[in-house]
Amino acid sequence: MSTYVIGDPQGCFAQLEALLAKVGYRRAVDRLWFAGDLINRGPESLATARFVKSLGASAVTVLGNHDLHFLAIVFGGHRPMASDTFADMLEAPDCLEIAHWLRGLPLMHREHGFVMVHAGLPHIWTLRQAETHAREVESVMRDDGTYENFFRQMYGNSPSVWSDALDGMDRHRIITNYFTRMRLMSSAGEMDFSHKGGLEGAPAGFRPWFEFPSRIREPILFGHWAALDGATGKRDMIGLDTGCVWGRHLTAYCLEDRSITRVGCTELAA
Ligand SMILES: [Mn+2]
């Protein structure tokens, strides 16, 4: 059995199928992990979501900001943006079925000595704290009495720095932002949402989240930051978003032998 961890397909289903063929994926035997952003920007969000959902317990997916954006539209009353490409999902007969499946997915997964998240883990938290905070928001998204309000109020950049004293929606929003949107942060744990480029040109006082000394010893698998192209300079900070939807690569990381497999992606019209 092999476990392949894949970053940010974003609706590029043909490339996902090509990557699975290249690694020799065996559906009945192997497991797939997805570091989030299954959908949006690419051409086949519905096919991608249906495929991952069909894998049941043989796939593990953590939620990304694009997956949450879809849920904010379906459940939170928000409108699609012009750049969204998941109209096929919104119009599908199984739209709600997919959305309810997605809201049951975790923000963080820990298994086989690895941790998987979409954007990253802030250095201000221990692994135990991160797990506790992930479970807090997952509970809110799963609870039939609270999920709609969560998706209505999920958006926003405030608060931008953690405090144990935060409660209610402010607390749930910043936890969600750390797990699914974080790129740059300050030593105090404040997030910056203005910078989406590479490592150069960061605002003063802000650095990539993975450059701060962390108490977390387990390797961290993450996606989200396509401009990095997977390069963090650290063996145990494993970036998996290699810009498939921007015409670069879709990447699979094999947990058992730590090998990396990529397929090239031609430029796709969004
Ligand atoms: Mn993302």
Tab-separated table of C-alpha atoms and ligand atoms in Angstrom:
chain	number	residue	atom	x	y	z
A	1	MET	CA	0.000	0.000	0.000
A	2	SER	CA	1.175	3.502	-0.812
A	3	THR	CA	-0.113	6.853	0.397
A	4	TYR	CA	0.115	9.706	-2.091
A	5	VAL	CA	-0.353	13.274	-0.870
A	6	ILE	CA	-1.547	15.661	-3.567
A	7	GLY	CA	-1.682	19.446	-3.448
A	8	ASP	CA	-4.320	21.774	-4.840
A	9	PRO	CA	-5.930	20.087	-7.886
A	10	GLN	CA	-8.326	23.081	-8.157
A	11	GLY	CA	-10.618	21.313	-10.589
A	12	CYS	CA	-7.845	20.060	-12.890
A	13	PHE	CA	-9.308	16.571	-13.135
A	14	ALA	CA	-7.473	15.481	-16.304
A	15	GLN	CA	-4.150	16.342	-14.667
A	16	LEU	CA	-5.172	14.492	-11.498
A	17	GLU	CA	-5.956	11.379	-13.551
A	18	ALA	CA	-2.616	11.719	-15.365
A	19	LEU	CA	-0.748	12.037	-12.050
A	20	LEU	CA	-2.491	8.981	-10.577
A	21	ALA	CA	-1.613	6.960	-13.691
A	22	LYS	CA	2.018	8.115	-13.473
A	23	VAL	CA	2.449	6.995	-9.841
A	24	GLY	CA	0.674	3.696	-10.562
A	25	TYR	CA	-2.185	4.426	-8.161
A	26	ARG	CA	-4.268	1.329	-7.339
A	27	ARG	CA	-7.736	2.388	-6.198
A	28	ALA	CA	-8.468	-0.727	-4.149
A	29	VAL	CA	-5.065	-0.713	-2.438
A	30	ASP	CA	-3.526	2.754	-2.141
A	31	ARG	CA	-4.631	5.800	-0.189
A	32	LEU	CA	-4.808	9.410	-1.349
A	33	TRP	CA	-4.422	12.496	0.808
A	34	PHE	CA	-5.412	15.904	-0.551
A	35	ALA	CA	-4.031	19.109	0.952
A	36	GLY	CA	-7.169	21.061	0.065
A	37	ASP	CA	-8.440	23.278	-2.745
A	38	LEU	CA	-9.933	20.379	-4.634
A	39	ILE	CA	-11.959	22.852	-6.665
A	40	ASN	CA	-12.119	26.270	-8.371
A	41	ARG	CA	-10.063	28.124	-10.996
A	42	GLY	CA	-9.668	24.938	-13.073
A	43	PRO	CA	-12.177	23.514	-15.577
A	44	GLU	CA	-13.599	20.399	-13.858
A	45	SER	CA	-14.466	21.103	-10.239
A	46	LEU	CA	-17.516	18.842	-10.244
A	47	ALA	CA	-15.648	15.816	-11.628
A	48	THR	CA	-12.821	16.361	-9.139
A	49	ALA	CA	-15.132	16.663	-6.136
A	50	ARG	CA	-17.219	13.654	-7.191
A	51	PHE	CA	-14.081	11.546	-7.667
A	52	VAL	CA	-12.581	12.347	-4.265
A	53	LYS	CA	-15.947	11.884	-2.556
A	54	SER	CA	-16.351	8.496	-4.272
A	55	LEU	CA	-13.101	7.279	-2.700
A	56	GLY	CA	-14.730	7.265	0.734
A	57	ALA	CA	-12.406	6.320	3.560
A	58	SER	CA	-9.494	5.587	1.209
A	59	ALA	CA	-9.007	9.333	0.729
A	60	VAL	CA	-8.284	12.011	3.337
A	61	THR	CA	-8.887	15.640	2.440
A	62	VAL	CA	-8.319	18.781	4.486
A	63	LEU	CA	-10.321	21.859	3.545
A	64	GLY	CA	-8.759	24.716	1.580
A	65	ASN	CA	-9.946	28.284	1.163
A	66	HIS	CA	-11.512	27.513	-2.233
A	67	ASP	CA	-13.469	24.572	-0.807
A	68	LEU	CA	-14.681	26.835	2.018
A	69	HIS	CA	-15.586	29.556	-0.504
A	70	PHE	CA	-17.907	27.077	-2.248
A	71	LEU	CA	-19.513	26.291	1.112
A	72	ALA	CA	-19.924	29.990	1.894
A	73	ILE	CA	-21.935	30.304	-1.325
A	74	VAL	CA	-24.050	27.174	-0.813
A	75	PHE	CA	-24.727	27.621	2.905
A	76	GLY	CA	-23.764	31.187	3.814
A	77	GLY	CA	-25.646	33.229	1.248
A	78	HIS	CA	-22.524	34.619	-0.442
A	79	ARG	CA	-22.404	35.157	-4.196
A	80	PRO	CA	-19.912	33.562	-6.601
A	81	MET	CA	-17.152	35.817	-7.870
A	82	ALA	CA	-16.399	36.367	-11.559
A	83	SER	CA	-13.217	34.315	-11.195
A	84	ASP	CA	-14.992	31.268	-9.769
A	85	THR	CA	-15.255	28.267	-12.093
A	86	PHE	CA	-17.419	25.876	-10.075
A	87	ALA	CA	-20.762	26.748	-11.692
A	88	ASP	CA	-20.930	23.059	-12.677
A	89	MET	CA	-21.040	22.156	-8.982
A	90	LEU	CA	-23.607	24.808	-8.042
A	91	GLU	CA	-25.927	23.548	-10.803
A	92	ALA	CA	-25.360	19.826	-10.229
A	93	PRO	CA	-28.167	17.629	-8.846
A	94	ASP	CA	-25.741	16.454	-6.163
A	95	CYS	CA	-24.608	19.980	-5.226
A	96	LEU	CA	-26.007	19.768	-1.692
A	97	GLU	CA	-24.792	16.229	-1.201
A	98	ILE	CA	-21.255	17.324	-2.115
A	99	ALA	CA	-21.517	20.426	0.076
A	100	HIS	CA	-22.612	18.432	3.118
A	101	TRP	CA	-19.733	16.008	2.531
A	102	LEU	CA	-17.272	18.906	2.303
A	103	ARG	CA	-18.437	20.520	5.547
A	104	GLY	CA	-17.640	17.285	7.343
A	105	LEU	CA	-13.983	17.348	6.270
A	106	PRO	CA	-11.187	18.345	8.673
A	107	LEU	CA	-8.859	21.354	8.712
A	108	MET	CA	-5.918	19.259	9.868
A	109	HIS	CA	-5.003	15.573	9.553
A	110	ARG	CA	-2.317	13.770	11.532
A	111	GLU	CA	-1.270	10.202	10.733
A	112	HIS	CA	1.866	8.114	10.038
A	113	GLY	CA	4.014	10.767	11.756
A	114	PHE	CA	2.945	13.504	9.321
A	115	VAL	CA	0.646	16.516	9.662
A	116	MET	CA	-1.381	17.774	6.683
A	117	VAL	CA	-3.016	21.201	6.492
A	118	HIS	CA	-3.960	23.488	3.592
A	119	ALA	CA	-2.020	26.699	4.296
A	120	GLY	CA	0.174	25.891	7.286
A	121	LEU	CA	0.512	25.826	11.053
A	122	PRO	CA	1.366	28.998	12.974
A	123	HIS	CA	4.525	28.672	15.083
A	124	ILE	CA	2.695	30.219	18.046
A	125	TRP	CA	0.773	26.965	18.560
A	126	THR	CA	1.974	23.594	19.765
A	127	LEU	CA	0.755	20.579	17.840
A	128	ARG	CA	-1.728	19.874	20.623
A	129	GLN	CA	-3.072	23.439	20.461
A	130	ALA	CA	-3.363	23.266	16.669
A	131	GLU	CA	-5.344	20.032	16.916
A	132	THR	CA	-7.609	21.476	19.578
A	133	HIS	CA	-8.324	24.585	17.489
A	134	ALA	CA	-8.919	22.566	14.296
A	135	ARG	CA	-11.434	20.402	16.142
A	136	GLU	CA	-13.213	23.528	17.484
A	137	VAL	CA	-13.974	24.834	13.985
A	138	GLU	CA	-14.686	21.391	12.549
A	139	SER	CA	-17.346	20.966	15.241
A	140	VAL	CA	-18.972	24.254	14.274
A	141	MET	CA	-19.006	23.280	10.573
A	142	ARG	CA	-20.493	19.848	11.318
A	143	ASP	CA	-23.147	20.939	13.809
A	144	ASP	CA	-26.524	21.321	12.092
A	145	GLY	CA	-27.350	24.197	14.433
A	146	THR	CA	-24.221	26.281	13.759
A	147	TYR	CA	-22.803	25.674	10.275
A	148	GLU	CA	-24.967	28.148	8.366
A	149	ASN	CA	-24.046	31.012	10.657
A	150	PHE	CA	-20.385	30.039	10.411
A	151	PHE	CA	-20.419	30.183	6.598
A	152	ARG	CA	-22.318	33.487	6.655
A	153	GLN	CA	-19.669	35.086	8.868
A	154	MET	CA	-16.555	33.185	7.788
A	155	TYR	CA	-15.051	35.902	5.603
A	156	GLY	CA	-12.762	38.609	6.862
A	157	ASN	CA	-9.169	39.406	7.813
A	158	SER	CA	-9.961	40.383	11.359
A	159	PRO	CA	-8.780	39.546	13.912
A	160	SER	CA	-5.324	39.084	12.398
A	161	VAL	CA	-3.439	37.914	15.483
A	162	TRP	CA	-4.213	35.065	17.845
A	163	SER	CA	-5.257	35.456	21.437
A	164	ASP	CA	-6.460	32.666	23.708
A	165	ALA	CA	-9.143	35.103	24.878
A	166	LEU	CA	-10.863	35.273	21.471
A	167	ASP	CA	-14.268	33.690	21.411
A	168	GLY	CA	-17.252	33.161	19.146
A	169	MET	CA	-16.991	33.939	15.466
A	170	ASP	CA	-13.774	35.971	15.819
A	171	ARG	CA	-12.087	32.898	17.242
A	172	HIS	CA	-13.479	30.564	14.573
A	173	ARG	CA	-12.582	32.992	11.760
A	174	ILE	CA	-8.943	33.415	12.758
A	175	ILE	CA	-8.468	29.676	13.288
A	176	THR	CA	-9.896	29.098	9.810
A	177	ASN	CA	-7.588	31.769	8.360
A	178	TYR	CA	-4.484	30.241	9.957
A	179	PHE	CA	-5.282	26.817	8.559
A	180	THR	CA	-6.494	27.843	5.102
A	181	ARG	CA	-5.196	31.322	4.100
A	182	MET	CA	-1.940	32.039	5.983
A	183	ARG	CA	1.242	32.800	4.043
A	184	LEU	CA	3.193	35.551	5.773
A	185	MET	CA	3.202	36.249	9.467
A	186	SER	CA	5.002	38.152	12.178
A	187	SER	CA	6.862	36.681	15.126
A	188	ALA	CA	3.826	37.545	17.258
A	189	GLY	CA	1.612	35.433	14.988
A	190	GLU	CA	-0.065	38.252	13.063
A	191	MET	CA	-1.079	37.303	9.512
A	192	ASP	CA	-0.605	39.457	6.432
A	193	PHE	CA	-3.099	38.878	3.625
A	194	SER	CA	-1.794	41.370	1.069
A	195	HIS	CA	1.214	39.421	-0.219
A	196	LYS	CA	0.717	36.458	-2.556
A	197	GLY	CA	4.068	36.382	-4.362
A	198	GLY	CA	7.192	34.438	-3.548
A	199	LEU	CA	9.603	34.984	-0.700
A	200	GLU	CA	10.792	38.362	-1.961
A	201	GLY	CA	8.900	41.576	-1.376
A	202	ALA	CA	7.325	40.650	1.945
A	203	PRO	CA	6.159	43.591	4.089
A	204	ALA	CA	8.558	44.597	6.860
A	205	GLY	CA	8.347	42.329	9.888
A	206	PHE	CA	6.621	39.492	8.014
A	207	ARG	CA	8.116	36.170	6.943
A	208	PRO	CA	6.757	32.890	5.584
A	209	TRP	CA	5.044	31.007	8.404
A	210	PHE	CA	7.426	28.034	8.036
A	211	GLU	CA	10.545	30.139	8.722
A	212	PHE	CA	9.730	30.737	12.389
A	213	PRO	CA	11.116	28.282	14.943
A	214	SER	CA	8.337	25.819	15.620
A	215	ARG	CA	7.822	23.378	18.456
A	216	ILE	CA	6.203	20.973	16.005
A	217	ARG	CA	8.566	18.112	15.159
A	218	GLU	CA	6.413	16.188	12.695
A	219	PRO	CA	6.828	16.931	8.969
A	220	ILE	CA	4.125	19.304	7.724
A	221	LEU	CA	2.481	18.745	4.329
A	222	PHE	CA	0.718	21.798	2.914
A	223	GLY	CA	-0.542	23.402	-0.299
A	224	HIS	CA	-2.000	26.863	-0.961
A	225	TRP	CA	1.131	28.873	-1.838
A	226	ALA	CA	1.637	28.259	-5.561
A	227	ALA	CA	4.327	30.925	-5.896
A	228	LEU	CA	6.665	28.835	-3.707
A	229	ASP	CA	6.483	25.989	-6.231
A	230	GLY	CA	7.002	23.640	-3.287
A	231	ALA	CA	10.336	25.171	-2.223
A	232	THR	CA	10.607	25.914	1.499
A	233	GLY	CA	14.298	25.140	2.049
A	234	LYS	CA	13.305	22.714	4.829
A	235	ARG	CA	13.015	18.947	4.391
A	236	ASP	CA	10.117	18.675	6.817
A	237	MET	CA	8.121	21.615	5.459
A	238	ILE	CA	6.692	19.988	2.361
A	239	GLY	CA	4.972	22.382	-0.043
A	240	LEU	CA	2.697	20.608	-2.514
A	241	ASP	CA	1.028	23.432	-4.459
A	242	THR	CA	3.149	23.574	-7.590
A	243	GLY	CA	0.773	25.727	-9.619
A	244	CYS	CA	-1.139	23.135	-11.641
A	245	VAL	CA	-3.939	25.548	-12.382
A	246	TRP	CA	-1.353	28.145	-13.484
A	247	GLY	CA	0.085	25.770	-16.100
A	248	ARG	CA	2.974	24.367	-14.029
A	249	HIS	CA	2.752	21.010	-12.213
A	250	LEU	CA	0.517	18.789	-10.126
A	251	THR	CA	2.565	17.027	-7.457
A	252	ALA	CA	2.208	13.795	-5.483
A	253	TYR	CA	4.353	13.047	-2.421
A	254	CYS	CA	4.591	9.386	-1.391
A	255	LEU	CA	4.607	9.073	2.408
A	256	GLU	CA	6.231	5.644	2.419
A	257	ASP	CA	9.396	6.510	0.466
A	258	ARG	CA	9.198	10.335	0.451
A	259	SER	CA	9.426	10.368	-3.354
A	260	ILE	CA	7.954	13.191	-5.421
A	261	THR	CA	6.148	12.695	-8.747
A	262	ARG	CA	4.942	15.550	-10.942
A	263	VAL	CA	2.959	15.912	-14.128
A	264	GLY	CA	3.209	19.009	-16.276
A	265	CYS	CA	0.030	20.996	-16.763
A	266	THR	CA	-0.624	22.997	-19.890
A	267	GLU	CA	-2.087	26.440	-19.427
A	268	LEU	CA	-5.786	26.141	-18.657
A	269	ALA	CA	-8.363	28.769	-19.387
A	270	ALA	CA	-10.098	29.607	-16.109
B	1	MN	MN	-5.566	27.814	-1.194
